[in-house]
Tab-separated table of C-alpha atoms in Angstrom:
chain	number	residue	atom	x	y	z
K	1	UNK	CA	-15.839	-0.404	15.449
K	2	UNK	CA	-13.783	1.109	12.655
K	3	UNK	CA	-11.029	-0.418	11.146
K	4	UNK	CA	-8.798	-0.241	8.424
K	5	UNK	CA	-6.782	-3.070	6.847
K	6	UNK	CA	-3.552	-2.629	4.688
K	7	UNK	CA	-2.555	-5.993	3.668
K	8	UNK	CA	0.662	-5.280	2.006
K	9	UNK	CA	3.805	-4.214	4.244
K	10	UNK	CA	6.197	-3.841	1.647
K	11	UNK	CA	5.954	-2.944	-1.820
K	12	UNK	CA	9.269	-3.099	-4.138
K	13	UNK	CA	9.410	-1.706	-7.427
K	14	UNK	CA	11.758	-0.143	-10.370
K	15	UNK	CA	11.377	3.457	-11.057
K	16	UNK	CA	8.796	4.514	-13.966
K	17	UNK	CA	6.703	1.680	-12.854
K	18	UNK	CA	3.372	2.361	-11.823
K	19	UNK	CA	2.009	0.743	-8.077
K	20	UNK	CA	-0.955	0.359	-6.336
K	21	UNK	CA	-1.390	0.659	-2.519
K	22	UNK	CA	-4.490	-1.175	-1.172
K	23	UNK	CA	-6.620	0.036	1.437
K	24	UNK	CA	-9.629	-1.738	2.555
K	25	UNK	CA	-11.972	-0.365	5.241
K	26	UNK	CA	-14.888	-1.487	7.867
K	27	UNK	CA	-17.156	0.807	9.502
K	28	UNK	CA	-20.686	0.862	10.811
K	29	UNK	CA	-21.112	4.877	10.105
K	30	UNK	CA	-22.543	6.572	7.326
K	31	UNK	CA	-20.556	9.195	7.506
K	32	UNK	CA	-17.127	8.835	7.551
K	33	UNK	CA	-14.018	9.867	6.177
K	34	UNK	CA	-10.896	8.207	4.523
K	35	UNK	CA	-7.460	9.602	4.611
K	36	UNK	CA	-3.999	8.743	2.851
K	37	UNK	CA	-0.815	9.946	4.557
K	38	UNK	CA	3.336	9.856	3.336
K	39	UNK	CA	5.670	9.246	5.956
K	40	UNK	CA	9.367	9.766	4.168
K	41	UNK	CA	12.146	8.475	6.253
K	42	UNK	CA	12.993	11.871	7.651
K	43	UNK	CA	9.496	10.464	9.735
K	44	UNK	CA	6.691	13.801	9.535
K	45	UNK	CA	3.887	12.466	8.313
K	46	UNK	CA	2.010	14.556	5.229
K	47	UNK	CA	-1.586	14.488	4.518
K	48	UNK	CA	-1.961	13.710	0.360
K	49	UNK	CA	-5.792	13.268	0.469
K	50	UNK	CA	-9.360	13.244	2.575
K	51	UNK	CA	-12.359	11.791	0.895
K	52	UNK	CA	-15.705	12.217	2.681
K	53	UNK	CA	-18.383	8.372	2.359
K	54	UNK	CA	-20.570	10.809	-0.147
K	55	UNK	CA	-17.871	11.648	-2.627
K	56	UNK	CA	-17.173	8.675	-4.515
K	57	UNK	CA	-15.645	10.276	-7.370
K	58	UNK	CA	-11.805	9.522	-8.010
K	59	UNK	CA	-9.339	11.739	-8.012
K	60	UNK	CA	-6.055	12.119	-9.748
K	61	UNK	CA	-3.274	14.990	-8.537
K	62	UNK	CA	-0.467	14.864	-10.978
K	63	UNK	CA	1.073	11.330	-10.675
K	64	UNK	CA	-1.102	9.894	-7.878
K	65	UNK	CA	-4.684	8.835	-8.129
K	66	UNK	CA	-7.301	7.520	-5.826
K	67	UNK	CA	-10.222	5.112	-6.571
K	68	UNK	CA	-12.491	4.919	-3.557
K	69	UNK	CA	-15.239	2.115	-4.403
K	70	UNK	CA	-18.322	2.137	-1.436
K	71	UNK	CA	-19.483	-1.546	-2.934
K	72	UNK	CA	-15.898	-3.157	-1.658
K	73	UNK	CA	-14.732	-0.604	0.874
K	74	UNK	CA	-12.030	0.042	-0.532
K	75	UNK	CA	-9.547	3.172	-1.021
K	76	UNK	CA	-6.754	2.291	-3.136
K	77	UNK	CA	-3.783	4.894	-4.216
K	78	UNK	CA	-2.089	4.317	-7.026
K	79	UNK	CA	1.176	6.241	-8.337
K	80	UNK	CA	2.388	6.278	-11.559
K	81	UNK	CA	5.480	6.518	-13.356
K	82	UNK	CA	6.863	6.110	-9.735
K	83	UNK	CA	9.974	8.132	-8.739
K	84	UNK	CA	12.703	7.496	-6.069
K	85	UNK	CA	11.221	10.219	-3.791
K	86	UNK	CA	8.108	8.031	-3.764
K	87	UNK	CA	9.998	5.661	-1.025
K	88	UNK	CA	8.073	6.350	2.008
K	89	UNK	CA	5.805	4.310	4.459
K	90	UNK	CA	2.262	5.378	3.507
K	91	UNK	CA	-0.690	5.124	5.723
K	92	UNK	CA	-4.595	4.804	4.949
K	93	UNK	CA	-6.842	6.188	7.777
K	94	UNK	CA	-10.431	6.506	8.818
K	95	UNK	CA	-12.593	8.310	10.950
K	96	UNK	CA	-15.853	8.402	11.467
K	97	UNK	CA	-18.285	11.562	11.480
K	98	UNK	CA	-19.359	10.857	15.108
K	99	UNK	CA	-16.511	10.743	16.492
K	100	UNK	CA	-13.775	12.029	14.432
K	101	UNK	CA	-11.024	9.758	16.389
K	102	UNK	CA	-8.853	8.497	12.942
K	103	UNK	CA	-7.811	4.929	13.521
K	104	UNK	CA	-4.507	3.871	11.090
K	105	UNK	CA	-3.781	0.817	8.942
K	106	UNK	CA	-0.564	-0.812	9.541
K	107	UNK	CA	0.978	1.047	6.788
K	108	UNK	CA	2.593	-0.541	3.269
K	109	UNK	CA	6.422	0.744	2.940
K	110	UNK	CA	7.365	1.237	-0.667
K	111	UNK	CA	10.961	0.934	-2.264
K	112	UNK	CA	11.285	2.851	-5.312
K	113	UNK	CA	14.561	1.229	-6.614
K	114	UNK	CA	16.189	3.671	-9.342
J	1	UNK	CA	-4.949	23.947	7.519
J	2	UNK	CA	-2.987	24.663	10.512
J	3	UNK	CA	0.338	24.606	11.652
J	4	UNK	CA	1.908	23.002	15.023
J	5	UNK	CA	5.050	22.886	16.655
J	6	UNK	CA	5.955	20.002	18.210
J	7	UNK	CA	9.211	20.201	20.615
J	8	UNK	CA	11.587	17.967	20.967
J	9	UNK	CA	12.555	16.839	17.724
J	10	UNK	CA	14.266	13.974	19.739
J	11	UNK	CA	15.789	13.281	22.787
J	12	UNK	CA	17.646	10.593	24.541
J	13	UNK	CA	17.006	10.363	28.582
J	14	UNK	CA	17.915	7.822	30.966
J	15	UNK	CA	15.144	5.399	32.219
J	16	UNK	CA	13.113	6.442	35.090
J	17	UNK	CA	13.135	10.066	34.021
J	18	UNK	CA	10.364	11.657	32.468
J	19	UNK	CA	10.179	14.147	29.106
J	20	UNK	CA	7.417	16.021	28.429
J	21	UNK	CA	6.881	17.449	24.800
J	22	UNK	CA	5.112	20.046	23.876
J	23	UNK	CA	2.723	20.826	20.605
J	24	UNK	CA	2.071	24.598	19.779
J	25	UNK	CA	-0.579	25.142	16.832
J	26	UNK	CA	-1.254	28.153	15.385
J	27	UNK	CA	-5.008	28.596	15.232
J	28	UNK	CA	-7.149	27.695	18.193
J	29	UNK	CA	-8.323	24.072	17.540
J	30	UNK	CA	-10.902	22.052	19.599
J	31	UNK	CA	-9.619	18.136	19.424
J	32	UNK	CA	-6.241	17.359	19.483
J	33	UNK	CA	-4.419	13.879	19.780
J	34	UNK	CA	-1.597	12.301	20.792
J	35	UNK	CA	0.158	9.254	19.017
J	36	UNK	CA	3.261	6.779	19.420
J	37	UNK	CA	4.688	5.087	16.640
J	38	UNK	CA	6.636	2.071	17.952
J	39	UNK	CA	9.799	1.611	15.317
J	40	UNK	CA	8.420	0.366	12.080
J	41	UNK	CA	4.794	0.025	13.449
J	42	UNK	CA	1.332	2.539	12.454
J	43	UNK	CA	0.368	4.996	14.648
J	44	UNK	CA	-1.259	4.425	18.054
J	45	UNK	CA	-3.715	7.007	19.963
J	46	UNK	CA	-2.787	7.642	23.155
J	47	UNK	CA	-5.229	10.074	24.096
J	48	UNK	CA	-7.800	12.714	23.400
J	49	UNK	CA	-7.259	15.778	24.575
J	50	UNK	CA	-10.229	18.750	24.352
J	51	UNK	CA	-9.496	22.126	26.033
J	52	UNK	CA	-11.470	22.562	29.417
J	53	UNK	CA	-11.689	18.273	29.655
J	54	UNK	CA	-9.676	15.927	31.488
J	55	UNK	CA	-8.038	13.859	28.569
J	56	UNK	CA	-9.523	10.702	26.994
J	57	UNK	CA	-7.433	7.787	27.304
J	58	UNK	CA	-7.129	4.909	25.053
J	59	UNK	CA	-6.623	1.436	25.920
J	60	UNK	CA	-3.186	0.560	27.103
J	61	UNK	CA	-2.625	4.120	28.252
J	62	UNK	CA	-2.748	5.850	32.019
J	63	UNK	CA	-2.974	9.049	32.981
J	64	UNK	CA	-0.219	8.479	35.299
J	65	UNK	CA	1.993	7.352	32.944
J	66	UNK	CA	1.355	9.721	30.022
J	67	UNK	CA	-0.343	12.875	31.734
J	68	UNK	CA	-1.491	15.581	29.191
J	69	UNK	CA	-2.591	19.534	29.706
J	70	UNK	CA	-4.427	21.163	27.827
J	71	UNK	CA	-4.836	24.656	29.058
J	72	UNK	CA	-5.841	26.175	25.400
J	73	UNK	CA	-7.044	25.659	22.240
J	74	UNK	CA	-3.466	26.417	20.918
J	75	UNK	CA	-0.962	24.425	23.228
J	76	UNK	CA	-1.166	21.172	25.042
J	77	UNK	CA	1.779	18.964	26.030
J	78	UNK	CA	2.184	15.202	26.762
J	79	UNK	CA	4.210	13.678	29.338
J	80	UNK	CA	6.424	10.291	29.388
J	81	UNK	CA	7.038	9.595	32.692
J	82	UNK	CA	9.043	6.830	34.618
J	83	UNK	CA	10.767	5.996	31.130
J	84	UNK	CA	11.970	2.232	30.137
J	85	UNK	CA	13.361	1.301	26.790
J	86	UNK	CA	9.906	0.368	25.736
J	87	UNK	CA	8.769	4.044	25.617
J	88	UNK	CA	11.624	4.293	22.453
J	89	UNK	CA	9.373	5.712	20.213
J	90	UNK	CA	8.311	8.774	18.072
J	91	UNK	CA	5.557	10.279	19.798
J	92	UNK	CA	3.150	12.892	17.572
J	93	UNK	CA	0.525	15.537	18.263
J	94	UNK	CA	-2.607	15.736	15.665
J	95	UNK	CA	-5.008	18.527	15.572
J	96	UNK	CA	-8.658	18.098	13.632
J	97	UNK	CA	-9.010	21.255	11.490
J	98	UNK	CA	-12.286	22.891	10.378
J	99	UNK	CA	-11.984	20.827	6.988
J	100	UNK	CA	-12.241	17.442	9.208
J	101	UNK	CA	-8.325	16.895	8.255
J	102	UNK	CA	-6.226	16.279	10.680
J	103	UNK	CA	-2.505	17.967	10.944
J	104	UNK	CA	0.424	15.964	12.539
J	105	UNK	CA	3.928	17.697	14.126
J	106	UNK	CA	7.000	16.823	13.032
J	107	UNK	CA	6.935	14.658	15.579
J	108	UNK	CA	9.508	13.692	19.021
J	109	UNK	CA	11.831	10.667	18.417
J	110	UNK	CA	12.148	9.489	22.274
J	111	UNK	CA	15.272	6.779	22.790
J	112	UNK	CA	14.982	5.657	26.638
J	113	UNK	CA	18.517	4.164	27.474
């Protein structure tokens, strides 16, 4: 069965500094794919990134990066320099290629303090 | 990646009354899901719901509490019925796009009083 752990609930940090959202996952698929989503207060949730189990390779969009590391199951996010607007609950996901159901961590809340 | 549009926004009803909210997307779409989001909690499928197939039901959830149609691939809606203060939720529709990513409405913020 899949399942995706975040261990941290709530992150708290100053603006400008840089944070690091953990996302560790368990699944019996080869195929599978890995998912981080923003939910701002205002509660819609917005897709940020989708990484498919044969594309290792990390990726960086302006201030937010991804390091997805098959050896520890892991998908961490990581935003730099981070900004007020950055406050939002932010949820790692997974889904397998069989059945494409997405099951959700428990999400990490961030404070972005200015 | 495709649109929906998910109605209510939010709604307050009286317990024992049922709501039914609505998702239309704008591209035909195959799977689509349904999910509650309990105040500060993650997101919980409800259900499964494929155009021309009864929906698939999580654990936790009946059919005769949370009915769902699907009579497209563009529109399907999802019931709460006999409401308690326990239903209080935000309740969201997800579609799976051809790029295996899945879209979310804006989602229905449900307070049963």
């Amino acid at each position: 069965a899949q399942k995706v752990t975040q261990a941290q609930t709530e992150i708290s940090v100053v603006e400008k500094e840089d944070v690091t959202l953990d996302c560790v996952y368990e699944t019996r698929d080869t195929t599978y794919y890995l998912f981080w989503y923003k939910q701002p207060p205002s509660g819609e949730l917005v897709f940020l990134i989708r990484r498919n189990s044969f594309d290792e390779q990390n990726e960086i969009s302006g201030r937010y990066s991804w390091n997805f590391q098959k050896s520890t199951s892991s998908f961490n996010f990581t935003i730099t320099a981070s900004q007020v607007v950055d406050s939002a609950v932010y949820f790692c996901a997974l889904s397998e290629g069989g059945s494409y159901i997405p099951t959700f961590g428990r999400g990490t809340s961030l404070i972005v303090h200015p | 990646s495709a649109v929906i549009s998910q109605k209510p926004s939010r709604d307050i009803c009286q317990r024992g009354t049922s709501l039914t909210i609505q998702c239309q997307v704008d591209s035909q779409v195959t799977m689509m899901f349904w999910y509650r989001q309990q105040p500060g909690q993650s997101l919980t499928l409800i259900a499964t719901a494929n155009q021309g197939s009864e929906a698939t039901y999580e654990s936790g959830f009946v059919i005769d509490k949370f009915p769902i149609s699907r009579p497209n691939l563009t529109f399907s809606t999802l019931t709460v019925s006999n409401m308690s203060p326990e239903d209080s939720s935000i309740y969201l529709c997800s579609v799976l796009g051809t790029d295996y990513g899945y879209t979310f409405g804006s989602g229905t913020r449900l307070t049963v009083v």
